[in-house]
Each structure stands twice: as C-alpha cells, then as structure tokens.
PDB file of C-alpha atoms and ligand atoms in Angstrom:
ATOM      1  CA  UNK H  95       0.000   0.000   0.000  1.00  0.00           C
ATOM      2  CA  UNK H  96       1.173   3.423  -0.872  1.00  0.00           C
ATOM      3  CA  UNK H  97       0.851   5.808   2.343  1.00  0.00           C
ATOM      4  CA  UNK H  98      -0.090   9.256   0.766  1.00  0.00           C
ATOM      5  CA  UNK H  99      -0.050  12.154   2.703  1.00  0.00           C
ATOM      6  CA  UNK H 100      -1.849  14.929   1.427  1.00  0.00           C
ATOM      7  CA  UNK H 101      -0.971  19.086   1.868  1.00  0.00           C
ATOM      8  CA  UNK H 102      -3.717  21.872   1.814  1.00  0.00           C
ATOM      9  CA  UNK H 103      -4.121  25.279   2.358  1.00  0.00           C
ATOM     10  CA  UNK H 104      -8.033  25.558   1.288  1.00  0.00           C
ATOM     11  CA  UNK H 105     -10.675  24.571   0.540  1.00  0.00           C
ATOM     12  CA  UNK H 106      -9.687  20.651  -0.693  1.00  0.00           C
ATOM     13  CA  UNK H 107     -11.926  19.837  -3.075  1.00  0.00           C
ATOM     14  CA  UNK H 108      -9.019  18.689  -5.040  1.00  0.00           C
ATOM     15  CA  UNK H 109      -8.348  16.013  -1.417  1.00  0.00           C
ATOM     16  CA  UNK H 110     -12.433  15.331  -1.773  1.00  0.00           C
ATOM     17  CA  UNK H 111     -11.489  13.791  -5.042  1.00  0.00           C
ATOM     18  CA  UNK H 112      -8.321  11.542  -4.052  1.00  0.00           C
ATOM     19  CA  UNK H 113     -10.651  10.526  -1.136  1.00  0.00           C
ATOM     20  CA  UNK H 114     -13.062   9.362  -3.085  1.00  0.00           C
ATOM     21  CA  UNK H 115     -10.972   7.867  -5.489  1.00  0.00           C
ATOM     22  CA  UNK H 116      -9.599   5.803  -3.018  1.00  0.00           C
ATOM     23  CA  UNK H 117     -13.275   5.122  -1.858  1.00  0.00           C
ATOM     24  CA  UNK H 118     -14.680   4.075  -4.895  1.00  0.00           C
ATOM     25  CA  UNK H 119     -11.189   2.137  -5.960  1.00  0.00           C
ATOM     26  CA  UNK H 120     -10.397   3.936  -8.724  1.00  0.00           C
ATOM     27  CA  UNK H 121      -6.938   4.814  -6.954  1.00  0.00           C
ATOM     28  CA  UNK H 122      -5.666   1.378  -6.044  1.00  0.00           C
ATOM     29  CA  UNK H 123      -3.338  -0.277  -3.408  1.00  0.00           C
ATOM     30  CA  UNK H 124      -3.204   3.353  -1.765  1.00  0.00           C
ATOM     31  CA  UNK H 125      -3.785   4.973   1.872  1.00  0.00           C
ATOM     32  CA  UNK H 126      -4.016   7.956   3.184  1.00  0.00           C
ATOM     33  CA  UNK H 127      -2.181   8.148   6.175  1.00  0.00           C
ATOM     34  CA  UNK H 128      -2.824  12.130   6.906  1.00  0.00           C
ATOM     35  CA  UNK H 129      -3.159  15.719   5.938  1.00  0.00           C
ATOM     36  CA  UNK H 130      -1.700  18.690   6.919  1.00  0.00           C
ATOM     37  CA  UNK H 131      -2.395  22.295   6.171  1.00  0.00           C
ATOM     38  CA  UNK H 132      -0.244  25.761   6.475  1.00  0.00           C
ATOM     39  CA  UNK H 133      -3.898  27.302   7.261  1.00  0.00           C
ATOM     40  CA  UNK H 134      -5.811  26.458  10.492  1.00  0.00           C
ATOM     41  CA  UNK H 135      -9.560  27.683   9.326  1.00  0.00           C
ATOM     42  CA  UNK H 136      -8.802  25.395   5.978  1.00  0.00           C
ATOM     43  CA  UNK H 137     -12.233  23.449   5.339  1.00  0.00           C
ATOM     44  CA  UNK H 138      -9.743  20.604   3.959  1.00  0.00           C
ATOM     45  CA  UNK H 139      -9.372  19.961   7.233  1.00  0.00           C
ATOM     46  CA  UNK H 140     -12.637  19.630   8.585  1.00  0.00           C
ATOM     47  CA  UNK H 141     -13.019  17.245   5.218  1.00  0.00           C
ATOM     48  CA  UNK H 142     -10.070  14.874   6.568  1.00  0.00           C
ATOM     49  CA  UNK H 143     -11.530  14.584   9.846  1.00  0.00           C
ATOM     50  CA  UNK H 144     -15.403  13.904   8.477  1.00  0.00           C
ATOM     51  CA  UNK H 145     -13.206  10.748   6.782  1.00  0.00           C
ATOM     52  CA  UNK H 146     -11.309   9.881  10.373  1.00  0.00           C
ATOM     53  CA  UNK H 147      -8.121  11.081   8.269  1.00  0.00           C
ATOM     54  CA  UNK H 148      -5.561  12.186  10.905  1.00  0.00           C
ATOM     55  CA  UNK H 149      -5.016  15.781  10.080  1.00  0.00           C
ATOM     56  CA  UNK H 150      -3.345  18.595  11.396  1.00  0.00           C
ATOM     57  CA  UNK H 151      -1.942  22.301  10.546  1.00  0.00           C
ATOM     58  CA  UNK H 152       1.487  23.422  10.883  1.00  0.00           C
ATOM     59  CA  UNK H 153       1.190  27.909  10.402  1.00  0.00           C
ATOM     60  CA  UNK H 154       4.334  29.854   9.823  1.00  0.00           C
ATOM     61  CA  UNK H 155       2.443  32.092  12.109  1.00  0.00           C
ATOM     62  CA  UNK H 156       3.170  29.924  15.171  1.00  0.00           C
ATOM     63  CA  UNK H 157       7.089  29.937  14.775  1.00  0.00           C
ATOM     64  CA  UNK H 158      10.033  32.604  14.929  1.00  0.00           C
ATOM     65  CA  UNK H 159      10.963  32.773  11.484  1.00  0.00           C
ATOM     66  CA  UNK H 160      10.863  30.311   8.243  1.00  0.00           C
ATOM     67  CA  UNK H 161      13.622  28.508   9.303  1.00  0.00           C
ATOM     68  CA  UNK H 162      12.129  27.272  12.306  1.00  0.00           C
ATOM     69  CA  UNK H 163       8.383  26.741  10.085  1.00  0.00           C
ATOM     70  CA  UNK H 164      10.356  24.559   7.673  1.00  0.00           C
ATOM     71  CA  UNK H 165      11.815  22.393  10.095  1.00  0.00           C
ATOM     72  CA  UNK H 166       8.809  21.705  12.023  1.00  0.00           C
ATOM     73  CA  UNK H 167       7.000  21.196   8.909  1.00  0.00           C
ATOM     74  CA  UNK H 168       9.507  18.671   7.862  1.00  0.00           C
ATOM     75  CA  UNK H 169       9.459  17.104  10.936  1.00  0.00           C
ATOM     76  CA  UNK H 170       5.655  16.603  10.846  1.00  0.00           C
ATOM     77  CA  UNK H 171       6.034  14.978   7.296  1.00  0.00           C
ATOM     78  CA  UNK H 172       8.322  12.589   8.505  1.00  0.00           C
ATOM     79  CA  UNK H 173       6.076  11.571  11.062  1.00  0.00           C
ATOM     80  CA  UNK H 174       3.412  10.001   8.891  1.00  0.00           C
ATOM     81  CA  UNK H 175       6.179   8.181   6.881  1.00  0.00           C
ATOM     82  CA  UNK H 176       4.784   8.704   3.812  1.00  0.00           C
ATOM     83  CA  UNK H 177       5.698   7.055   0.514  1.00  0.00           C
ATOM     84  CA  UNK H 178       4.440  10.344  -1.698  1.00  0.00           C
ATOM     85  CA  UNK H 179       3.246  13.912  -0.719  1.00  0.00           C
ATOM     86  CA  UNK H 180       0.244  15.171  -2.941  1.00  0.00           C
ATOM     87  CA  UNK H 181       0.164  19.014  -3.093  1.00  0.00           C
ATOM     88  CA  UNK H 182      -3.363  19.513  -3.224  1.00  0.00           C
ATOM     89  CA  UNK H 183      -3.661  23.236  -3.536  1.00  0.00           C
ATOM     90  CA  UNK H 184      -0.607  23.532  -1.014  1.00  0.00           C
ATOM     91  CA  UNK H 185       0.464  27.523  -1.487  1.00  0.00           C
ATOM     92  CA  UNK H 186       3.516  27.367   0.754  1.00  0.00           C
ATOM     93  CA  UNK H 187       6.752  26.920  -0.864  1.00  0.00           C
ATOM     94  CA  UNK H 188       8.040  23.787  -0.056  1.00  0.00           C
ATOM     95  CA  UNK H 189      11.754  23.874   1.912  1.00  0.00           C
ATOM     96  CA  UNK H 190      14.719  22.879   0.102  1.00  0.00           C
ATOM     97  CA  UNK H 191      15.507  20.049   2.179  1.00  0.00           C
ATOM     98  CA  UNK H 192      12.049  18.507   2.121  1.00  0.00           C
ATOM     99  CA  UNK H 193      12.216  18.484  -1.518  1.00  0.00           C
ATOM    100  CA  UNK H 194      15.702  16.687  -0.962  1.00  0.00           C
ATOM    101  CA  UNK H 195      14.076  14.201   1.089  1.00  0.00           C
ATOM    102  CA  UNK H 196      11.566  13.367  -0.966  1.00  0.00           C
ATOM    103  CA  UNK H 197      12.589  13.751  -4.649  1.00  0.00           C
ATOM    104  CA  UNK H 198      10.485  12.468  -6.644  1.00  0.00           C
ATOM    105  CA  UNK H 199       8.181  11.890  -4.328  1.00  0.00           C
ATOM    106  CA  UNK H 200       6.207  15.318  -3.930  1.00  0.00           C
ATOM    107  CA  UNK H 201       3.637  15.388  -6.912  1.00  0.00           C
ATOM    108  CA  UNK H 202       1.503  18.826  -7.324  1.00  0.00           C
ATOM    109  CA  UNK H 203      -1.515  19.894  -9.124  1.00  0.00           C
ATOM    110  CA  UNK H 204      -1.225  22.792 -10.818  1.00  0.00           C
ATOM    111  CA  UNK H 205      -4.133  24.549 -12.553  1.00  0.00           C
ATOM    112  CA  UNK H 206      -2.975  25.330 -15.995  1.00  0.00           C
ATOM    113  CA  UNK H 207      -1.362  23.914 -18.905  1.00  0.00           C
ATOM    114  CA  UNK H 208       2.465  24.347 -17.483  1.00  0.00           C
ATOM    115  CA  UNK H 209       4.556  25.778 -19.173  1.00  0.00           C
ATOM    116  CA  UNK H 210       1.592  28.572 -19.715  1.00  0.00           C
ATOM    117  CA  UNK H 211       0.459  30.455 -16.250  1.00  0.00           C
ATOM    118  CA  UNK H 212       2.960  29.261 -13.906  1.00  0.00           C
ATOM    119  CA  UNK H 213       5.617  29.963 -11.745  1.00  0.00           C
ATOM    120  CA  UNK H 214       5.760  32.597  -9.165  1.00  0.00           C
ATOM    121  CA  UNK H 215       3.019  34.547  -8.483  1.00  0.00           C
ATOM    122  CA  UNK H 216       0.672  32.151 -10.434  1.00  0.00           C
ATOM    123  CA  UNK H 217      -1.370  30.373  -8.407  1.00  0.00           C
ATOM    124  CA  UNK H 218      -5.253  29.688  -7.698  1.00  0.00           C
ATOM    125  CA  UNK H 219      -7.571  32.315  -9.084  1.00  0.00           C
ATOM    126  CA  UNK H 220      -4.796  34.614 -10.569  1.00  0.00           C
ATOM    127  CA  UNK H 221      -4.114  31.639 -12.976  1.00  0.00           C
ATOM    128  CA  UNK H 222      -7.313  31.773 -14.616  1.00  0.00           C
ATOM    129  CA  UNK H 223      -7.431  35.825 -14.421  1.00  0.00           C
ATOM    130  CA  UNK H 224      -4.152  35.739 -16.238  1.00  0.00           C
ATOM    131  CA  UNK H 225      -5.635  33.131 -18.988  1.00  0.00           C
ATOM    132  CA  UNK H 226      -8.512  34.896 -19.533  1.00  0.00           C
ATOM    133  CA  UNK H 227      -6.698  38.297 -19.928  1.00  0.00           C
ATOM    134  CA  UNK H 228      -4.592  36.938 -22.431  1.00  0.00           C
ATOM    135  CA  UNK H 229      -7.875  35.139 -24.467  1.00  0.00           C
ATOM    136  CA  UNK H 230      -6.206  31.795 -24.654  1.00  0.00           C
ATOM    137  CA  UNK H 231      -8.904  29.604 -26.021  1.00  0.00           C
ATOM    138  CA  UNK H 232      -7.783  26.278 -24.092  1.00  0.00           C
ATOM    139  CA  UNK H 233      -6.369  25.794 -20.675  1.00  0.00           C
ATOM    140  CA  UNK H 234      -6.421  22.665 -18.388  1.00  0.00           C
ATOM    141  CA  UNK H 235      -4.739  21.138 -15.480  1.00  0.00           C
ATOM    142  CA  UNK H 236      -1.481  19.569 -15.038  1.00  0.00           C
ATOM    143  CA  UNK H 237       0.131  16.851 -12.246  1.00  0.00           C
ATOM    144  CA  UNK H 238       3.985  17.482 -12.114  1.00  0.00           C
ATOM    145  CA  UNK H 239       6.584  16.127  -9.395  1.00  0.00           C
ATOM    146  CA  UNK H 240       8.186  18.815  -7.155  1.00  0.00           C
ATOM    147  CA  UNK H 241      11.640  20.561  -7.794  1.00  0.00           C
ATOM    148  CA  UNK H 242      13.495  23.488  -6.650  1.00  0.00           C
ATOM    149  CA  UNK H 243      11.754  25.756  -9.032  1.00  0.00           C
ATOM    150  CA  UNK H 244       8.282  26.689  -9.060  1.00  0.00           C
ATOM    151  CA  UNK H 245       6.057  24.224 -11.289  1.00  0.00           C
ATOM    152  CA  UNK H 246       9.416  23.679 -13.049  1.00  0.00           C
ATOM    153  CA  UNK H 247       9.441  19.528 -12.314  1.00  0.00           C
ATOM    154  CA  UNK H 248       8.854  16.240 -14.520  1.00  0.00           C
ATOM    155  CA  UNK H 249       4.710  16.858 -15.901  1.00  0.00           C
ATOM    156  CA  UNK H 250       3.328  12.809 -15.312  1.00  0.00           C
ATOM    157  CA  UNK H 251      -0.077  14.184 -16.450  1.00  0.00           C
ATOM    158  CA  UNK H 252      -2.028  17.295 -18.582  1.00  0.00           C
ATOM    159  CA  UNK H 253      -5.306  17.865 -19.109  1.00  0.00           C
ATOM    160  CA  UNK H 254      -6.927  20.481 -21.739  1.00  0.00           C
ATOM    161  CA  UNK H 255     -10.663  22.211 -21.014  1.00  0.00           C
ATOM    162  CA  UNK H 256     -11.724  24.818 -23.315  1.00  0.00           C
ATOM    163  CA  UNK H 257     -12.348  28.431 -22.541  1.00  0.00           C
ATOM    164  CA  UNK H 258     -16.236  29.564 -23.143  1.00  0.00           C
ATOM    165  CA  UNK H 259     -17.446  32.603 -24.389  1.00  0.00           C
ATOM    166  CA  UNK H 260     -18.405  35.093 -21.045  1.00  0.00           C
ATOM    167  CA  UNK H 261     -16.395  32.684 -18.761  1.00  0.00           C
ATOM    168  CA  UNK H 262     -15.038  35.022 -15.346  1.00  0.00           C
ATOM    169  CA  UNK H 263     -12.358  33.729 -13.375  1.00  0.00           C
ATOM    170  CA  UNK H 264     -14.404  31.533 -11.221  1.00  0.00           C
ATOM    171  CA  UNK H 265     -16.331  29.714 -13.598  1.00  0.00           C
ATOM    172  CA  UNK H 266     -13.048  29.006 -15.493  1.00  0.00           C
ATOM    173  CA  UNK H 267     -11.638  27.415 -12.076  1.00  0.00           C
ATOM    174  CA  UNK H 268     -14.711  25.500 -11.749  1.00  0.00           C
ATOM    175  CA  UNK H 269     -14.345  24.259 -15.060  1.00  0.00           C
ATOM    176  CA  UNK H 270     -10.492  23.166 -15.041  1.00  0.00           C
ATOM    177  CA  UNK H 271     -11.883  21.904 -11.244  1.00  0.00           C
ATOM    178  CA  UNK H 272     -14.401  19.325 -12.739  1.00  0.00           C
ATOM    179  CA  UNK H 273     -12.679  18.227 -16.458  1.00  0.00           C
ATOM    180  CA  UNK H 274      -8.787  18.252 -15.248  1.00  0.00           C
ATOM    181  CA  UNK H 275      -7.736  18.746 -11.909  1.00  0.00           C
ATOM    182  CA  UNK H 276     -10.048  15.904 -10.166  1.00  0.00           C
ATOM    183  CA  UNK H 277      -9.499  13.636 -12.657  1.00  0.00           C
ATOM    184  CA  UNK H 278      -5.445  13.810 -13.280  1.00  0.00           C
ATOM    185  CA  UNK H 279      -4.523  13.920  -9.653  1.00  0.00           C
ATOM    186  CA  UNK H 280      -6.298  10.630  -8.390  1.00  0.00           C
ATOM    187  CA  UNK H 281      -4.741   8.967 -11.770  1.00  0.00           C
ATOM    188  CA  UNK H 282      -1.507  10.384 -11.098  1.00  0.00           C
ATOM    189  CA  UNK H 283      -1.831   8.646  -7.572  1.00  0.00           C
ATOM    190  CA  UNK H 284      -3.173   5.432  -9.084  1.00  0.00           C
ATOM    191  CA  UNK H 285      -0.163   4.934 -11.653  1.00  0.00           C
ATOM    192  CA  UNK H 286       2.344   5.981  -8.619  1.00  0.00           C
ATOM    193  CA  UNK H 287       0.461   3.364  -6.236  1.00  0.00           C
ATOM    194  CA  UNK H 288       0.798   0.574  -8.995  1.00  0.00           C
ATOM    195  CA  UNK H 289       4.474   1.471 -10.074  1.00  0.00           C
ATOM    196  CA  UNK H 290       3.577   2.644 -13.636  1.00  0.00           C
ATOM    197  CA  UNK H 291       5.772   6.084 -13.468  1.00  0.00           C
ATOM    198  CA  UNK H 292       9.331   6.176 -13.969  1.00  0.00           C
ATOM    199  CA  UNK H 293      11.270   9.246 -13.819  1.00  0.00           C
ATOM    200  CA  UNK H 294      14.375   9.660 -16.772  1.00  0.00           C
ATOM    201  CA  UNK H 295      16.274  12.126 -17.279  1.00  0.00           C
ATOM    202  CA  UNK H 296      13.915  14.676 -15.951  1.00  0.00           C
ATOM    203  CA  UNK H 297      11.065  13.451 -18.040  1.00  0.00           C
ATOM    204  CA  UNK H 298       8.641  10.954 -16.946  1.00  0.00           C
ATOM    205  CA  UNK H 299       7.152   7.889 -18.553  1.00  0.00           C
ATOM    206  CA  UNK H 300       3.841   6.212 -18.124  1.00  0.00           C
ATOM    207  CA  UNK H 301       3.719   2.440 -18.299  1.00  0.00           C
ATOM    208  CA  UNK H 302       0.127   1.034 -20.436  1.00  0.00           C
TER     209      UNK H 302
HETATM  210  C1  GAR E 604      -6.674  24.197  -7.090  1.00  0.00           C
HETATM  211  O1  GAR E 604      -7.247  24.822  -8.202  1.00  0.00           O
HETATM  212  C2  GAR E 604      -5.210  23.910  -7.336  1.00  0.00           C
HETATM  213  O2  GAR E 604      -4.942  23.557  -8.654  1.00  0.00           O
HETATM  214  C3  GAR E 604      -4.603  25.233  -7.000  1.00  0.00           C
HETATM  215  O3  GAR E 604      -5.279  25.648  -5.828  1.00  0.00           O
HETATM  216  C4  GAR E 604      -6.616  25.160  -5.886  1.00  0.00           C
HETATM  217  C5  GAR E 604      -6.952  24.465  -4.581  1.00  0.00           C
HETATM  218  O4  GAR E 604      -8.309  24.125  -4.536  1.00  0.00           O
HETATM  219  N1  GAR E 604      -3.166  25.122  -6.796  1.00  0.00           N
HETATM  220  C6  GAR E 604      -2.307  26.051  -7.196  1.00  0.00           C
HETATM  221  O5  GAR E 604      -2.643  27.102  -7.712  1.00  0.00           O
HETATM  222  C7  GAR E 604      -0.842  25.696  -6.962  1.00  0.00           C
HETATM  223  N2  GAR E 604       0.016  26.601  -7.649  1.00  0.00           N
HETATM  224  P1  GAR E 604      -8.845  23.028  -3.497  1.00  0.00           P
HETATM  225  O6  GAR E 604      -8.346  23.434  -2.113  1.00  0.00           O
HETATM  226  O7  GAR E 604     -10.346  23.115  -3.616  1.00  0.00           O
HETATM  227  O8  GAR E 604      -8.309  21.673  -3.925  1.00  0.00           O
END
C-alpha cells in the first residue's frame, strides 16, 4: 500500500477527489495516512476529519521565522512516513531540504497547462485571471513532481478544457476543477500506487 499524505491550504476539493478515489477504488493499493495544512480555518481539514483522516496544521504564524516553520514542517512529514506527498492546492513553498528528502516523491496539481500560467506569483484564481486576460482559447490542469523551481518539475499528467465565451475567473476554475484537476490527480496517484511512473532524465514515462 502506498501511504499518501496529502498538503492543503483551502478549501480541498481537489483532497475530496483523491478521497473518493480511493473510496470508490479507482486509486488502487493506496492509503491515506494524513493531511496537513499551512492554514488552520482550511475546510480541507474539517473534510479529513469527516473521513477519520488524521489531520493537522502546521502555520508559519506559530514559529520565529521560516527557518524554524520549515523544520517543524519537515518534521511533521516525517512523522506520517509517507511514501508520496500530494500538493493539493498547497500555497507554501516547499523547503529545500524537504524536496531533498523526498525527490520524486512530492507530486503537485497545478491549474494550468504548465509551461503557460505558472511559476511565481501564479497560483489559484490569478491563474485563470491571467488566462482569460490573455484570451487563450484552451487551458487545463497539469500533475507534475516537485523541484526546486516553481512548477518547473517532470509533468506525469495534462489535461486540456476549453475556454467559453463570457467565462469570469471563477467559472473558469470551476471548469479546469471538474474536467482536469479531479481527474489527473487521483490517476496520477493510481499509476504511482501501482508502479507505472518512472522518472528519466527529468522526463517521466507512463507504463500502459
Ligand atoms: C486548485 O485549483 C489547485 O490547482 C490550486 O489551488 C486550488 C486548490 O483548490 N493550486 C495552485 O494554484 C498551486 N500553484 P482546493 O483546495 O479546492 O483543492
């Protein structure tokens, strides 16, 4: 069984999905051993709990400086031994050494097609904001593991939803919500859990 250990910072309907994935056995040979969020009002929490999902939140707020915040968050990871870390709408950048740790091992949803709408300062609603300022006529989801850079690691799955006319920000999000992001991440999880993703030379390969 793959322990996964889920990160949050809102809402989680993105960790509603891999929940019921696992549920409903579409994600395979898989646990979920715990969540933790940077945010203590976050209702992904209150979600984890309603599914007797150990959860807890580790705030940058309750430490000296982010030194201190990254250690304790590492510290906290370690503790549910997991065998991957889904980012699931996670908006703290992850420390250096964690990434270390775990390389390879840290998978993200991101919601756009990366390379387009990504990177710093290009996350949640601002990604669909920016696509919609520039008029792109498709956009999506995508599934990447976690590097030093921001949404610069392997993509193991990409989804494409297309823009509508009179879309706003929020219905966009809804959209890449429902036809990308809850579909790609359980999968993603599924082909981890069952050993179908290998990782070469920075690019990854899916096994039929
Ligand atoms: C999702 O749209 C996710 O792709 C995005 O935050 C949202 C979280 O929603 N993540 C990023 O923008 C990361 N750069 P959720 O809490 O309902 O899953």
């Amino acid at each position: 069984m793959l322990r996964v250990l889920v990160m949050v910072s809102g809402g989680g309907t993105n960790l509603q999905a891999i929940i019921d994935a696992v549920n409903s056995r579409q994600i395979t040979n898989t646990e979920i051993v715990g969540v933790i969020s940077n945010n203590r009002s976050a209702y992904a929490l209150e979600r984890a709990e309603h599914h007797g999902i150990p959860a807890c939140c580790v705030s940058p707020k309750d430490y000296e400086n982010r030194e201190v915040f990254n250690e304790k968050l590492l510290e906290k990871v370690d503790e549910y031994d997991p065998d991957l870390i889904a980012l699931a709408g996670f908006l703290v950048v992850i420390p250096p050494a964690m990434i270390e740790k775990y390389r390879n091992r840290i998978i993200n949803i991101h919601p756009s097609l990366i390379p387009s709408f990504c990177g710093t300062g290009y996350y949640g609603l601002k990604v669909h904001e920016a696509a919609l300022a520039r008029g792109v006529k498709v956009v999506g989801a995508t599934v990447h593991f976690v590097d030093e850079g921001t949404d610069t690691g392997p993509i193991i799955l990409q989804k494409a939803v297309a823009v509508e006319d009179g879309d706003t920000p929020e219905v966009l999000q809804r959209r890449v919500m429902e036809q990308a992001e809850w579909i790609i991440l359980p999968k993603a999880i599924d082909l981890i859990a069952n050993g179908k993703v290998n990782v070469t030379d920075g690019k990854v390969s899916v096994a039929k």
